[in-house]
Short mmCIF file of N, CA and C in Angstrom, two decimals:
data_model
loop_
_atom_site.label_atom_id
_atom_site.label_comp_id
_atom_site.label_asym_id
_atom_site.label_seq_id
_atom_site.Cartn_x
_atom_site.Cartn_y
_atom_site.Cartn_z
N MET T 1 50.40 52.18 119.24
CA MET T 1 51.05 53.35 118.68
C MET T 1 52.54 53.07 118.54
N THR T 2 53.12 53.54 117.47
CA THR T 2 54.53 53.29 117.23
C THR T 2 55.34 54.54 117.52
N ASP T 3 56.58 54.33 117.92
CA ASP T 3 57.49 55.44 118.07
C ASP T 3 57.91 55.88 116.68
N ALA T 4 57.98 57.18 116.47
CA ALA T 4 58.35 57.69 115.16
C ALA T 4 59.82 57.39 114.86
N HIS T 5 60.65 57.35 115.88
CA HIS T 5 62.08 57.16 115.65
C HIS T 5 62.72 56.62 116.91
N HIS T 6 63.55 55.65 116.78
CA HIS T 6 64.36 55.13 117.87
C HIS T 6 65.81 55.47 117.54
N THR T 7 66.50 56.08 118.46
CA THR T 7 67.91 56.34 118.22
C THR T 7 68.73 55.33 118.98
N LEU T 8 69.89 55.05 118.46
CA LEU T 8 70.78 54.13 119.13
C LEU T 8 71.28 54.75 120.43
N PRO T 9 71.51 53.94 121.43
CA PRO T 9 72.10 54.46 122.66
C PRO T 9 73.46 55.10 122.37
N ALA T 10 73.87 56.01 123.23
CA ALA T 10 75.16 56.66 123.07
C ALA T 10 76.26 55.62 122.99
N GLY T 11 77.21 55.87 122.11
CA GLY T 11 78.35 54.97 121.98
C GLY T 11 78.19 53.91 120.90
N TYR T 12 77.08 53.95 120.18
CA TYR T 12 76.83 52.96 119.12
C TYR T 12 76.49 53.69 117.83
N GLU T 13 76.81 53.03 116.72
CA GLU T 13 76.48 53.58 115.40
C GLU T 13 76.00 52.45 114.51
N MET T 14 75.28 52.83 113.48
CA MET T 14 74.71 51.84 112.57
C MET T 14 75.16 52.14 111.15
N SER T 15 75.27 51.07 110.34
CA SER T 15 75.65 51.22 108.96
C SER T 15 74.95 50.16 108.11
N THR T 16 74.66 50.52 106.86
CA THR T 16 74.13 49.56 105.90
C THR T 16 75.22 49.13 104.92
N ASP T 17 76.45 49.46 105.20
CA ASP T 17 77.58 49.09 104.36
C ASP T 17 77.93 47.62 104.60
N ALA T 18 77.60 46.77 103.63
CA ALA T 18 77.87 45.33 103.78
C ALA T 18 79.35 45.04 103.93
N ALA T 19 80.21 45.88 103.36
CA ALA T 19 81.65 45.66 103.46
C ALA T 19 82.14 45.84 104.90
N ARG T 20 81.39 46.55 105.70
CA ARG T 20 81.79 46.78 107.09
C ARG T 20 81.41 45.62 108.01
N LEU T 21 80.50 44.76 107.58
CA LEU T 21 80.05 43.65 108.41
C LEU T 21 81.20 42.74 108.81
N ASP T 22 81.14 42.23 110.01
CA ASP T 22 82.03 41.17 110.45
C ASP T 22 81.29 39.87 110.14
N ALA T 23 81.44 39.41 108.90
CA ALA T 23 80.67 38.26 108.42
C ALA T 23 80.92 37.00 109.24
N ALA T 24 82.13 36.81 109.71
CA ALA T 24 82.43 35.64 110.54
C ALA T 24 81.67 35.72 111.86
N ARG T 25 81.61 36.90 112.44
CA ARG T 25 80.88 37.09 113.71
C ARG T 25 79.39 36.88 113.51
N VAL T 26 78.84 37.44 112.43
CA VAL T 26 77.42 37.27 112.12
C VAL T 26 77.11 35.78 111.96
N HIS T 27 77.95 35.08 111.21
CA HIS T 27 77.73 33.65 111.03
C HIS T 27 77.79 32.91 112.36
N GLN T 28 78.75 33.22 113.19
CA GLN T 28 78.87 32.56 114.49
C GLN T 28 77.63 32.80 115.33
N TRP T 29 77.17 34.04 115.40
CA TRP T 29 75.96 34.35 116.16
C TRP T 29 74.79 33.49 115.69
N LEU T 30 74.53 33.58 114.40
CA LEU T 30 73.32 32.96 113.86
C LEU T 30 73.40 31.43 113.87
N SER T 31 74.52 30.88 113.49
CA SER T 31 74.61 29.42 113.36
C SER T 31 74.73 28.69 114.68
N THR T 32 75.06 29.42 115.75
CA THR T 32 75.23 28.76 117.05
C THR T 32 74.27 29.24 118.13
N ASP T 33 73.60 30.38 117.91
CA ASP T 33 72.79 30.95 118.99
C ASP T 33 71.41 31.44 118.56
N ALA T 34 71.06 31.33 117.30
CA ALA T 34 69.77 31.80 116.81
C ALA T 34 68.93 30.58 116.41
N TYR T 35 67.81 30.35 117.10
CA TYR T 35 67.03 29.13 116.88
C TYR T 35 66.64 28.93 115.41
N TRP T 36 66.46 30.01 114.67
CA TRP T 36 66.00 29.90 113.29
C TRP T 36 67.15 29.61 112.31
N ALA T 37 68.39 29.72 112.75
CA ALA T 37 69.52 29.56 111.82
C ALA T 37 70.57 28.59 112.34
N MET T 38 70.23 27.81 113.33
CA MET T 38 71.20 26.87 113.91
C MET T 38 71.78 25.98 112.81
N GLY T 39 73.09 25.91 112.78
CA GLY T 39 73.76 25.05 111.82
C GLY T 39 73.89 25.62 110.42
N ARG T 40 73.44 26.83 110.19
CA ARG T 40 73.57 27.44 108.87
C ARG T 40 75.05 27.49 108.50
N THR T 41 75.36 27.13 107.28
CA THR T 41 76.76 27.13 106.86
C THR T 41 77.24 28.56 106.60
N ARG T 42 78.54 28.73 106.66
CA ARG T 42 79.12 30.04 106.38
C ARG T 42 78.86 30.42 104.93
N GLU T 43 78.96 29.46 104.02
CA GLU T 43 78.72 29.74 102.61
C GLU T 43 77.28 30.24 102.40
N LYS T 44 76.33 29.59 103.05
CA LYS T 44 74.94 30.02 102.91
C LYS T 44 74.74 31.41 103.53
N GLN T 45 75.37 31.67 104.68
CA GLN T 45 75.26 32.98 105.31
C GLN T 45 75.87 34.06 104.43
N ASP T 46 77.01 33.78 103.83
CA ASP T 46 77.63 34.76 102.95
C ASP T 46 76.75 35.06 101.74
N ARG T 47 76.09 34.05 101.19
CA ARG T 47 75.15 34.27 100.08
C ARG T 47 73.97 35.11 100.54
N ALA T 48 73.48 34.85 101.75
CA ALA T 48 72.36 35.63 102.29
C ALA T 48 72.75 37.09 102.44
N ILE T 49 73.94 37.33 102.94
CA ILE T 49 74.42 38.71 103.09
C ILE T 49 74.51 39.38 101.72
N ALA T 50 75.09 38.67 100.75
CA ALA T 50 75.28 39.23 99.41
C ALA T 50 73.96 39.60 98.73
N GLY T 51 72.88 38.87 99.02
CA GLY T 51 71.61 39.12 98.38
C GLY T 51 70.64 39.97 99.18
N SER T 52 71.14 40.62 100.23
CA SER T 52 70.24 41.34 101.14
C SER T 52 70.71 42.76 101.40
N LEU T 53 69.80 43.54 101.94
CA LEU T 53 70.12 44.84 102.52
C LEU T 53 70.48 44.57 103.97
N ASN T 54 71.70 44.90 104.37
CA ASN T 54 72.22 44.54 105.69
C ASN T 54 72.36 45.75 106.58
N PHE T 55 72.10 45.54 107.87
CA PHE T 55 72.23 46.57 108.88
C PHE T 55 73.14 46.05 109.98
N GLY T 56 74.20 46.78 110.25
CA GLY T 56 75.09 46.42 111.35
C GLY T 56 75.10 47.52 112.39
N VAL T 57 75.17 47.13 113.66
CA VAL T 57 75.34 48.08 114.75
C VAL T 57 76.71 47.83 115.33
N TYR T 58 77.44 48.93 115.59
CA TYR T 58 78.83 48.85 116.00
C TYR T 58 79.09 49.73 117.21
N GLU T 59 80.03 49.30 118.06
CA GLU T 59 80.52 50.17 119.12
C GLU T 59 81.29 51.29 118.42
N ALA T 60 80.94 52.52 118.74
CA ALA T 60 81.56 53.66 118.05
C ALA T 60 83.06 53.72 118.32
N ALA T 61 83.48 53.44 119.54
CA ALA T 61 84.89 53.57 119.90
C ALA T 61 85.76 52.50 119.26
N SER T 62 85.31 51.26 119.30
CA SER T 62 86.14 50.14 118.83
C SER T 62 85.81 49.69 117.41
N GLY T 63 84.61 49.98 116.94
CA GLY T 63 84.16 49.49 115.64
C GLY T 63 83.68 48.06 115.68
N LYS T 64 83.67 47.44 116.85
CA LYS T 64 83.23 46.05 116.99
C LYS T 64 81.73 45.94 116.71
N GLN T 65 81.36 44.97 115.87
CA GLN T 65 79.95 44.77 115.57
C GLN T 65 79.26 44.10 116.75
N VAL T 66 78.07 44.64 117.11
CA VAL T 66 77.32 44.11 118.25
C VAL T 66 75.89 43.70 117.90
N ALA T 67 75.44 43.99 116.69
CA ALA T 67 74.08 43.60 116.29
C ALA T 67 74.00 43.55 114.77
N TYR T 68 72.98 42.84 114.30
CA TYR T 68 72.82 42.63 112.87
C TYR T 68 71.35 42.42 112.53
N ALA T 69 70.97 42.84 111.35
CA ALA T 69 69.67 42.51 110.76
C ALA T 69 69.85 42.57 109.25
N ARG T 70 69.02 41.78 108.57
CA ARG T 70 69.04 41.87 107.11
C ARG T 70 67.61 41.89 106.60
N VAL T 71 67.47 42.47 105.40
CA VAL T 71 66.18 42.61 104.76
C VAL T 71 66.28 42.10 103.33
N VAL T 72 65.33 41.26 102.96
CA VAL T 72 65.20 40.82 101.58
C VAL T 72 64.05 41.65 101.00
N THR T 73 64.33 42.41 99.95
CA THR T 73 63.32 43.34 99.44
C THR T 73 63.53 43.67 97.97
N ASP T 74 62.45 44.08 97.33
CA ASP T 74 62.52 44.62 95.98
C ASP T 74 62.57 46.14 96.00
N HIS T 75 62.50 46.73 97.18
CA HIS T 75 62.54 48.19 97.38
C HIS T 75 61.34 48.90 96.75
N ALA T 76 60.28 48.15 96.44
CA ALA T 76 59.11 48.75 95.80
C ALA T 76 57.80 48.31 96.43
N THR T 77 57.68 47.00 96.71
CA THR T 77 56.38 46.51 97.18
C THR T 77 56.44 45.69 98.46
N PHE T 78 57.59 45.06 98.74
CA PHE T 78 57.62 44.06 99.80
C PHE T 78 59.00 43.96 100.43
N ALA T 79 59.03 43.63 101.71
CA ALA T 79 60.30 43.36 102.40
C ALA T 79 60.09 42.29 103.46
N TRP T 80 61.12 41.49 103.65
CA TRP T 80 61.14 40.46 104.68
C TRP T 80 62.30 40.80 105.61
N LEU T 81 62.00 41.11 106.86
CA LEU T 81 63.02 41.39 107.87
C LEU T 81 63.41 40.08 108.52
N CYS T 82 64.71 39.78 108.56
CA CYS T 82 65.14 38.50 109.10
C CYS T 82 66.53 38.62 109.74
N ASP T 83 66.90 37.56 110.41
CA ASP T 83 68.22 37.44 111.04
C ASP T 83 68.55 38.61 111.97
N VAL T 84 67.57 39.08 112.70
CA VAL T 84 67.81 40.15 113.67
C VAL T 84 68.49 39.51 114.89
N TYR T 85 69.65 40.02 115.22
CA TYR T 85 70.42 39.45 116.33
C TYR T 85 71.20 40.54 117.05
N VAL T 86 71.13 40.52 118.38
CA VAL T 86 71.90 41.42 119.23
C VAL T 86 72.81 40.55 120.09
N ASP T 87 74.09 40.87 120.10
CA ASP T 87 75.05 40.12 120.90
C ASP T 87 74.58 40.07 122.36
N ARG T 88 74.70 38.89 122.95
CA ARG T 88 74.23 38.69 124.32
C ARG T 88 74.87 39.66 125.32
N THR T 89 76.08 40.11 125.06
CA THR T 89 76.78 40.99 125.99
C THR T 89 76.22 42.41 126.03
N VAL T 90 75.41 42.78 125.04
CA VAL T 90 74.87 44.15 125.01
C VAL T 90 73.34 44.17 125.00
N ARG T 91 72.71 43.05 125.24
CA ARG T 91 71.25 43.03 125.28
C ARG T 91 70.74 43.83 126.47
N GLY T 92 69.52 44.37 126.32
CA GLY T 92 68.91 45.15 127.39
C GLY T 92 69.22 46.63 127.33
N LYS T 93 69.93 47.07 126.30
CA LYS T 93 70.29 48.48 126.15
C LYS T 93 69.42 49.20 125.13
N GLY T 94 68.46 48.50 124.54
CA GLY T 94 67.60 49.12 123.54
C GLY T 94 68.14 49.03 122.13
N LEU T 95 69.21 48.28 121.92
CA LEU T 95 69.79 48.18 120.58
C LEU T 95 68.87 47.47 119.60
N GLY T 96 68.20 46.41 120.05
CA GLY T 96 67.30 45.67 119.17
C GLY T 96 66.15 46.53 118.67
N SER T 97 65.51 47.24 119.59
CA SER T 97 64.40 48.12 119.20
C SER T 97 64.88 49.23 118.27
N ALA T 98 66.03 49.80 118.59
CA ALA T 98 66.56 50.88 117.75
C ALA T 98 66.92 50.35 116.36
N LEU T 99 67.47 49.15 116.29
CA LEU T 99 67.83 48.55 115.02
C LEU T 99 66.61 48.30 114.16
N VAL T 100 65.58 47.71 114.73
CA VAL T 100 64.36 47.42 113.96
C VAL T 100 63.67 48.72 113.53
N ALA T 101 63.66 49.71 114.40
CA ALA T 101 63.09 51.01 114.02
C ALA T 101 63.87 51.64 112.88
N ALA T 102 65.19 51.50 112.90
CA ALA T 102 66.01 52.05 111.83
C ALA T 102 65.73 51.34 110.51
N VAL T 103 65.54 50.04 110.56
CA VAL T 103 65.17 49.29 109.35
C VAL T 103 63.85 49.83 108.81
N ARG T 104 62.86 49.94 109.69
CA ARG T 104 61.55 50.46 109.28
C ARG T 104 61.68 51.85 108.65
N ASP T 105 62.43 52.72 109.30
CA ASP T 105 62.59 54.09 108.82
C ASP T 105 63.38 54.14 107.51
N HIS T 106 64.36 53.27 107.37
CA HIS T 106 65.15 53.22 106.13
C HIS T 106 64.28 52.80 104.95
N LEU T 107 63.35 51.89 105.20
CA LEU T 107 62.49 51.39 104.13
C LEU T 107 61.28 52.28 103.85
N ALA T 108 60.94 53.17 104.75
CA ALA T 108 59.74 54.01 104.61
C ALA T 108 59.66 54.74 103.27
N PRO T 109 60.73 55.35 102.78
CA PRO T 109 60.63 56.07 101.50
C PRO T 109 60.32 55.17 100.29
N CYS T 110 60.47 53.86 100.44
CA CYS T 110 60.22 52.94 99.32
C CYS T 110 58.73 52.78 99.04
N GLY T 111 57.87 53.12 100.00
CA GLY T 111 56.43 52.96 99.81
C GLY T 111 55.99 51.51 99.74
N LEU T 112 56.64 50.65 100.51
CA LEU T 112 56.31 49.22 100.51
C LEU T 112 54.89 48.98 100.98
N ARG T 113 54.30 47.94 100.46
CA ARG T 113 52.96 47.56 100.92
C ARG T 113 53.02 46.92 102.31
N ARG T 114 54.07 46.12 102.54
CA ARG T 114 54.23 45.49 103.85
C ARG T 114 55.66 45.06 104.07
N ILE T 115 56.01 44.96 105.34
CA ILE T 115 57.25 44.35 105.79
C ILE T 115 56.83 43.20 106.69
N LEU T 116 57.30 42.01 106.39
CA LEU T 116 56.98 40.84 107.19
C LEU T 116 58.19 40.37 107.96
N LEU T 117 57.93 39.65 109.02
CA LEU T 117 58.96 38.97 109.78
C LEU T 117 58.32 37.79 110.49
N ALA T 118 59.14 36.91 110.99
CA ALA T 118 58.66 35.79 111.79
C ALA T 118 59.45 35.76 113.08
N THR T 119 58.79 35.51 114.19
CA THR T 119 59.46 35.41 115.47
C THR T 119 58.71 34.43 116.36
N ALA T 120 59.46 33.69 117.13
CA ALA T 120 58.86 32.77 118.08
C ALA T 120 58.80 33.36 119.49
N ASP T 121 59.61 34.41 119.75
CA ASP T 121 59.75 34.84 121.14
C ASP T 121 59.96 36.34 121.36
N ALA T 122 59.86 37.15 120.34
CA ALA T 122 60.15 38.58 120.51
C ALA T 122 59.02 39.47 120.02
N HIS T 123 57.80 38.99 120.13
CA HIS T 123 56.65 39.77 119.65
C HIS T 123 56.60 41.17 120.25
N GLU T 124 56.87 41.28 121.54
CA GLU T 124 56.76 42.58 122.21
C GLU T 124 57.79 43.58 121.67
N VAL T 125 58.97 43.11 121.29
CA VAL T 125 59.98 44.00 120.72
C VAL T 125 59.46 44.59 119.42
N TYR T 126 58.91 43.74 118.56
CA TYR T 126 58.44 44.19 117.26
C TYR T 126 57.15 44.99 117.35
N GLU T 127 56.29 44.67 118.28
CA GLU T 127 55.05 45.44 118.46
C GLU T 127 55.34 46.88 118.84
N LYS T 128 56.39 47.13 119.62
CA LYS T 128 56.77 48.49 119.99
C LYS T 128 57.12 49.33 118.77
N ILE T 129 57.56 48.66 117.71
CA ILE T 129 57.98 49.35 116.49
C ILE T 129 56.82 49.48 115.50
N GLY T 130 55.71 48.80 115.77
CA GLY T 130 54.54 48.91 114.90
C GLY T 130 54.11 47.63 114.22
N PHE T 131 54.85 46.56 114.39
CA PHE T 131 54.46 45.27 113.80
C PHE T 131 53.27 44.70 114.57
N SER T 132 52.46 43.90 113.88
CA SER T 132 51.33 43.22 114.52
C SER T 132 51.16 41.86 113.86
N ALA T 133 50.38 41.01 114.52
CA ALA T 133 50.09 39.70 113.94
C ALA T 133 49.36 39.89 112.61
N LEU T 134 49.51 38.92 111.71
CA LEU T 134 48.82 39.00 110.43
C LEU T 134 47.31 39.10 110.66
N GLU T 135 46.69 40.02 109.97
CA GLU T 135 45.25 40.21 110.11
C GLU T 135 44.48 38.98 109.64
N ASP T 136 44.95 38.39 108.55
CA ASP T 136 44.29 37.20 108.02
C ASP T 136 45.34 36.19 107.57
N PRO T 137 45.87 35.41 108.51
CA PRO T 137 46.93 34.47 108.14
C PRO T 137 46.47 33.39 107.16
N SER T 138 45.16 33.21 107.01
CA SER T 138 44.68 32.19 106.08
C SER T 138 44.98 32.55 104.62
N LYS T 139 45.34 33.81 104.35
CA LYS T 139 45.70 34.23 103.00
C LYS T 139 47.13 33.84 102.65
N TRP T 140 47.93 33.53 103.63
CA TRP T 140 49.35 33.28 103.41
C TRP T 140 49.63 31.80 103.25
N MET T 141 50.57 31.50 102.38
CA MET T 141 50.98 30.12 102.16
C MET T 141 52.50 30.07 102.16
N GLU T 142 53.03 28.89 102.34
CA GLU T 142 54.46 28.71 102.29
C GLU T 142 54.80 27.45 101.51
N LEU T 143 55.99 27.45 100.97
CA LEU T 143 56.53 26.27 100.33
C LEU T 143 57.80 25.93 101.10
N GLY T 144 57.70 24.99 102.01
CA GLY T 144 58.83 24.60 102.83
C GLY T 144 59.73 23.64 102.07
N LEU T 145 60.94 24.08 101.78
CA LEU T 145 61.84 23.27 100.99
C LEU T 145 62.91 22.57 101.84
N GLN T 146 63.12 23.04 103.04
CA GLN T 146 64.12 22.43 103.94
C GLN T 146 63.66 22.48 105.36
#
């Protein structure tokens, strides 16, 4: 069963305004501490931000960004949730679950057929929000270019 809504803990706020992102901080997080993006260049990260729906979580008092997620989507049939990251200094406060739930809720009015993601170590976080393993992974294919 999924929670209908996760709210951010007190003292935090979320925005989908890409102009508000601390792009240098996001790049530093992902390129140095996220197993799936290690070594990603700043130029590539900036292109990813420009082509995506971005979610930032910020400390309300200071405006400092503390979490990030992005979605690649057509807003009609499909979305790919990726680059979900919570700063190590604020982990354990429920920000990750609240962020993923907010992404899900933001996309709900689009009537998407599915939202996909890949994770090596956070299945339980995503399951709380309603994600599950692919029912039939044999239907899926990939073209690995790098």
